[in-house]
Phi, psi and omega in degrees: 000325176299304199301317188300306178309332198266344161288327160272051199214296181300311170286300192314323166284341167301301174313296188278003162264351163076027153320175156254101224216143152353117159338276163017272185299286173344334189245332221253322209216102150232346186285111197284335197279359173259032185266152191244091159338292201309335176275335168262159160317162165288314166336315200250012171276348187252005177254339157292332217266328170272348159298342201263327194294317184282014144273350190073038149245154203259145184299323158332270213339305180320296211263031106295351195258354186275291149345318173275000183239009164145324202303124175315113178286028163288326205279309195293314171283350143310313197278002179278331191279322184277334187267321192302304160340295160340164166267047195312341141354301176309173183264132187181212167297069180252117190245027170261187186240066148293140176288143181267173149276350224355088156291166197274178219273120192266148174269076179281139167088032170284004174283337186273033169294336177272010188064075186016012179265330210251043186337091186327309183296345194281153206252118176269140181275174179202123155330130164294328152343303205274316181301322164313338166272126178312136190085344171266337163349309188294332181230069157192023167320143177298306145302325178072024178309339206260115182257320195076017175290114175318145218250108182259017145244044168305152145260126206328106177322147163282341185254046171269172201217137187270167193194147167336154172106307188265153206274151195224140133236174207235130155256117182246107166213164185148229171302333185229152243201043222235143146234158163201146184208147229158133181222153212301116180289155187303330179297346210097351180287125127278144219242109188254145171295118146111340195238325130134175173316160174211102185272134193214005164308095202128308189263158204262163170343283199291350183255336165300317189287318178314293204286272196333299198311311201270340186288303176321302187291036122320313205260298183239144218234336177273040172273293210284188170097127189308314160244092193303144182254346193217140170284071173267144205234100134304141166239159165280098198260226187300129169284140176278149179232141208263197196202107197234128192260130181242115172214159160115224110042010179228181200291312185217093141275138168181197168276109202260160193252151172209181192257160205260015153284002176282168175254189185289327202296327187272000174284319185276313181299332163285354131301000166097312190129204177238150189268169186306349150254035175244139186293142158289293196289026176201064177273124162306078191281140172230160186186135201051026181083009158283074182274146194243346179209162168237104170261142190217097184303337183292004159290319149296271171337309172270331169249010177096323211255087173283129176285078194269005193256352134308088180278170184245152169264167184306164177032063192253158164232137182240136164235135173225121164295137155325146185311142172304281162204183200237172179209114191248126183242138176223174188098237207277040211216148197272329162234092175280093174184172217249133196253153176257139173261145163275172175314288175294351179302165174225178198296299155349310172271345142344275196331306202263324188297304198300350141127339170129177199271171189253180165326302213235017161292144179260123196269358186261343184210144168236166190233084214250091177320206218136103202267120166226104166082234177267035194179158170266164174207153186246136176250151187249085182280172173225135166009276186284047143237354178314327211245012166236016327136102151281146154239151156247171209301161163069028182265153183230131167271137111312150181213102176288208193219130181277158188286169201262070191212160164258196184234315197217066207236137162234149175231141170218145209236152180116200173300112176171123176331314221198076169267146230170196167221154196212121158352140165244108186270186184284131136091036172301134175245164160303300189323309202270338171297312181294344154322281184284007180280341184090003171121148162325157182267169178299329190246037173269126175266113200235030175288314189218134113219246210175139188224136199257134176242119171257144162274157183331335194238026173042057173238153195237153168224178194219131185244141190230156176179157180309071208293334185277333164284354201242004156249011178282317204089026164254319146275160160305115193316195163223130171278114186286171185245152166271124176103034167303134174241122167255139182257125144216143201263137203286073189350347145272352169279316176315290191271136166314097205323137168233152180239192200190155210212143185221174177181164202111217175248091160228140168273022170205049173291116163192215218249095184270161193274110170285142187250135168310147168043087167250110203270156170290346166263350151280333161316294192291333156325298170291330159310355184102338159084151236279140150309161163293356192224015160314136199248113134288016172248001176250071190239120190241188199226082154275094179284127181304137168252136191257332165241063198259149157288181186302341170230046112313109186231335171221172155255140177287118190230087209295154185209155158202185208207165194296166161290346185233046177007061164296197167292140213215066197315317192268350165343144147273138170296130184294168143232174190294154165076342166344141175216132178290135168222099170309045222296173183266147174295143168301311202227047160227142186222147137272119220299170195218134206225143198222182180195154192246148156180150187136201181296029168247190194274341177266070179286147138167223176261158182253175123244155178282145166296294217222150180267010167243044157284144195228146175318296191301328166263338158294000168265279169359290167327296202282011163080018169064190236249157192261192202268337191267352173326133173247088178311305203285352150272014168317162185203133164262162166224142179213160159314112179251186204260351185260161167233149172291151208253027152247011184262179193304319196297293170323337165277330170303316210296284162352283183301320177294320181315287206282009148286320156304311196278347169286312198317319174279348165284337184201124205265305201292335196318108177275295193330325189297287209297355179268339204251001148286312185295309176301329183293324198272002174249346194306347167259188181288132149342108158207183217289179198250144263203119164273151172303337159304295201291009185262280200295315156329283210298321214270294181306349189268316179284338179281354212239321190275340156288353187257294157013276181301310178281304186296345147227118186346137132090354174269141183245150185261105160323316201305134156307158166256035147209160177225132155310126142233144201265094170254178175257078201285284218309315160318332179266320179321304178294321189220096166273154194090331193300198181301333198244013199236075183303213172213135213283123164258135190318133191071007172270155227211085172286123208246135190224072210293189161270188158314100168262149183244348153281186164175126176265156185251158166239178219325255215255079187242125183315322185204101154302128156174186188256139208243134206270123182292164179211110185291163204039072162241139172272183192258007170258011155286330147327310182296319177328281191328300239249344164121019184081164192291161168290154169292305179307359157349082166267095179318340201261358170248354203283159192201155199231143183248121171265164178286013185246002186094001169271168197212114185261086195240178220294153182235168176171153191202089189079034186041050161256164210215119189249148171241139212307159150253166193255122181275175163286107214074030121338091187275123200253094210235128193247133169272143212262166159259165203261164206287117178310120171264110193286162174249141150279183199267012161278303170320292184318310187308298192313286160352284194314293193318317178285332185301294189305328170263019145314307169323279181332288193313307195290324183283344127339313183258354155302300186320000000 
């Protein structure tokens, strides 16, 4: 428990000198008035005592300044008797000549530049107002990188004026030999061994270093003397720290603790700076009820040369006064923003604070609003007025922009090498234009072009003329102008792209660029070069006829080519608009693929042999039906030819679609095209689709899209595979009948087991599934399931059987036969449609036609 106390006694004394002490102790034990002296140690009374030197107090100071924070002064006259006690020998509070370590030289308690009100580091907010003025930036940074903090491996000014706090050594050398280091006591004093006080409070380096010299040299006789043998050398070691009053005009005036190397500038950054109604340009240092300086921060900021060799003394007062006046300058200027003036600036010395006109400023004249009386007025400064131009507070500057116009630009555009803009130099012709452009392009059409003239009143007019007589010389040049545009035009702006078009067993068929005496296996070359089921002797050249008759529509022109598609002498030649059409060999397939599963004995994939392969030889193939097979509920499943227009395939559809349509804007897209080829292969291998079974499909999704859109609330049913309802035992039995399809690529015979159930649906008192029971009709089912619902329509109900076939209830004279129900079977009861009460308008109505239908007939009876 002793042990615990003399240790919170030691951190609570830490904690109030603002050490580096635990958190903990530091937040927790600061009351100075339970400290007991008598409970520490000597260690940790010499662990203050050198803590207080390396702040630069002196043991008065510590242990008043102990006394002003809480400690009983019974306690402070313990710890005085216990510091007296000491060995001071030890590093502590030192005035002997013990050899130093000389560390390097400390600032203590530079965090208290702000007096505790302030963080030097804390992010100040700023207005936009404040911000527009030049100079609060510099103390109001977002990082707050720029401090101004005195540099404490200076070497010590000859004009620093000593003061309490601070630590001096003396160095003695040459024949004798001395140190001695000591710091200034409140009285003004350093205390030397052997040699007595020495006041130097008040006095500068070089006037300290005079007085030690003459008290020392006493002492020592080679000091004096004309040729002196022995040497002393005063320094500065830890700096002291001073106390500076900041008022008027700034962000935190009060009393700030600073270092005693600051200048005015670190007094104003610790103070935030001057606030938006405080001057940059007249800050006031006073000292002794004195001012002794004028600071104008804009000397720093526009030329660099901060008065830095002004230091501040203890109790110095900085004032900073409202602002004289402002000026606000915008536009065309490197910095637009409102600067405070002295008395003699003129628009010039503006000039150079906003940083000079920018580039693209008009610079001969400027335009300066002006508070005259109740009201504004605008001046016309001129160049050769800048620097006798006076400004006063509240003048607003303008900086135009020069205009966005040439004096001397002609351009031309088109077939030409170098196309552009060009000088308009004297006496410029179209001719010398198209010169220096570097010359016509090879497809320049110089039959006609065209020159755009804008006029005075920037109205354009358009001059056309004959570019090939007037570079022949046979006509007369034309003299350019300024802001002239010349066009020429390409003989492909002109004429219509002509292509060639290929389509078949091709791998990359579409619309490719035609080249004169362009052959048909350079076509197909460029296409990627022939399918494998590409018929080459069967090729025809549907050429356009441009004066054909009226029911003429292309000429057919058959051709054909090597298989390895070589040189060919007899080739036929393309012409533009050609369209290649490859066919396919008559006797060439591709394999075709079906699949078995369920209960036979071989399930997996087939291919059909033959196109009259049939459902009875794929049972077969597959080693026929196992013992556990339910034949009457076989299911063929097939492909249908329709999609649902929200499935997957139609989003394929969709996707192939905007692929095809980059390939015909750009044939070369290699990317388009591989990634056309992975989409179209991405399923099982099958025949390539033509453009007729292409435009099907593509009329088909529009017709189910029109559909769709025009009524409300439809959803498109169609499946992409549908059940067909087969007779597996019937085709087992008579292979080849009616009822023995013939096998198509993907269909996929599905062969369950023995089903023993049968579910009931939809509008039944309790739907669910019923153990099937043979020669049972189908209303002991209905029973089972609790009977029809009342909205029940009995007269639709109908059965799904497991093979995909479907029955539903028959009646005749209201009698009512109903399907039977086999094993794995759905029983499904439909609902009715919502009953419409008639009104009594409607009712009135009925009644009214009835009765004079009556009338009329008994009229005709009568």
């Amino acid at each position: 428990m002793i042990l615990k106390k003399r240790f919170w006694y030691f951190f609570a004394l830490l904690a109030f000198l603002g050490l580096a002490v635990p958190t903990l102790y530091a937040q927790q034990n600061t009351d100075l008035t339970r400290i007991q002296v008598d409970e520490m140690s000597d260690a940790e009374v010499q662990e203050l005592i050198n803590r207080a030197s390396s702040a630069g107090l002196s043991i008065e100071e510590f242990l008043e300044l102990a006394e002003l924070r809480g400690m009983p002064a019974s306690e402070v006259a313990k710890l005085k008797a216990r510091i007296g006690n000491l060995d001071l020998g030890e590093p502590g509070l030192k005035r002997s000549s013990d050899v130093s370590k000389r560390d390097p030289r400390k600032q203590a308690d530079f965090d208290l530049i702000a007096g505790g009100f302030f963080n030097p580091q804390q992010e100040l907010e700023i207005t936009d107002s404040e911000n527009e003025i030049f100079g609060t930036s510099i103390f109001y940074q977002k990082n707050r990188n720029l401090t101004f903090e005195p540099s404490l491996n200076q070497a010590t000014p000859n004009s620093y004026i000593l003061g309490p706090g601070d630590l001096i050594y003396v160095d003695i050398y040459g024949e004798s030999e001395q140190y001695y280091e000591a710091t200034v006591n409140p009285d003004g004093f350093v205390l030397l061994d052997n040699i007595g006080p020495v006041s130097v409070s008040g006095k500068s380096i070089e006037e300290a270093s005079g007085i030690i010299k003459n008290r020392v040299g006493r002492y020592y006789t080679g000091l004096s003397g004309s040729n002196p043998t022995t040497f002393l050398n005063v320094t500065l070691g830890d700096v002291r720290t001073i106390k500076v009053h900041i008022l008027g005009e700034v962000r935190l005036p009060g009393t700030f603790t600073l270092s005693a190397f600051s200048t005015v500038f670190n007094a104003l950054y610790a103070a935030g700076g001057p606030n938006a109604n405080g001057t940059m340009r007249a800050i006031k240092l006073v000292r002794n009820n004195k001012q002794i300086a004028e600071i104008d921060v804009y000397d720093l900021l526009i030329n660099g040369t901060a008065d830095l060799d002004r230091q501040l003394q203890d109790q110095d007062v900085i004032l900073v006064t409202p602002f004289i006046s402002r000026a606000k300058i915008r536009g065309e200027v490197k910095r637009p923003m409102t600067f405070e003036i002295a008395g003699e600036d003129t628009f010039e010395d503006l000039l150079n604070y906003a940083g000079g006109f920018t580039d693209e400023a008009f610079k001969d004249r400027v335009a300066i609003s002006r508070i005259t009386g109740n009201q504004r007025s605008v001046s016309d400064v001129y160049q050769n007025q800048f620097n006798l131009f006076l400004l006063k507070g509240g003048d607003e500057i303008t900086v135009q922009r020069i205009l966005n116009r040439y004096s001397n630009r002609v351009q031309i555009k088109g077939a030409v090498f170098r196309e552009g803009t060009f000088a308009l130099s004297d006496g410029l012709t179209l001719s010398q234009l198209v010169k220096n452009a570097e010359g016509l392009r090879g497809d320049a059409y110089t039959s006609q072009a065209s020159i755009l003239r804008t006029k005075e009143d920037l109205s354009t007019e358009m001059m056309q003329l004959n570019l090939k007589s007037i570079l022949d010389g046979t006509s007369e040049d034309i003299p350019l102008q300024r802001e002239d545009v010349v066009r020429i035009a390409s003989i492909y702006d002109i004429n219509n792209e002509k292509y060639v078009q290929i389509l078949g067993e091709v791998k990359r068929p579409g619309v490719y660029p035609y080249s004169k005496t362009m052959k048909v296996e350079e076509l197909i070359i460029m296409a990627g070069g022939l399918q494998e089921s590409a018929n080459t002797q069967d090729i025809e050249i549907a050429r356009r006829l441009e004066d054909a008759d009226l029911g003429t529509l292309s000429e057919i022109i058959p051709a054909q080519v090597n298989a390895d598609l070589s040189f060919n002498p007899d080739g036929k030649a393309l012409q533009p608009y050609d369209q290649v059409i490859v066919r396919k060999r008559a006797n060439f397939n591709m394999q075709k693929l079906v699949a078995v599963e369920g209960q036979v004995n071989s399930p997996g994939i087939f291919a059909i042999q033959t196109s009259e392969e049939r459902i009875s030889d794929l049972v077969t193939r597959a080693g026929g039906l196992n013992q556990f097979a339910y034949s009457k509920g076989a299911t063929l499943i097939r492909r249908t030819e329709f999609f649902n227009t929200e499935s997957e395939q139609l989003r394929r559809q969709r996707n192939l679609e905007d692929l095809r349509l980059q390939l015909l804007a750009d044939p070369n897209n290699s990317e388009a095209q591989e990634e056309l080829l992975a989409r179209l292969f991405k399923d099982l291998p099958k025949e390539k689709e033509s453009p007729v079974d292409t435009q099907l499909a593509q009329t088909k999704k529009e017709s189910l899209d029109q559909i769709a859109s025009e009524t409300p609330g439809f959803a498109v049913k169609i499946k992409e595979t549908e059940a067909v309802a087969i007779d597996l035992e019937a085709i087992i039995k008579n292979p080849g009948s009616e009822d023995d399809l013939l096998l198509e690529e993907g269909d996929i015979l599905s062969v369950p087991k023995l089903l023993q159930t049968v579910r009931m649906r939809g509008d039944v008192v309790y739907p669910t599934t019923l153990r099937h029971e043979s020669n049972r009709s189908l209303k002991h089912y209905i029973n089972g399931a609790g009977g029809f619902e009342r909205r029940a329509n009995k007269k639709q109900t109908y059965v799904v059987y497991a093979n995909g076939a479907v029955k539903r209830t028959k009646g005749f004279l209201g009698i009512r036969n109903f399907p039977p129900v086999e094993p794995g079977a759905e029983v499904i009861v439909p609902t009715k449609g919502p009953k419409v009460p008639l009104r009594l308008g409607e009712i009135v109505g009925i009644t009214t036609g009835l009765a004079t239908l009556g009338l009329v007939i008994s009229q005709i009876n009568w």
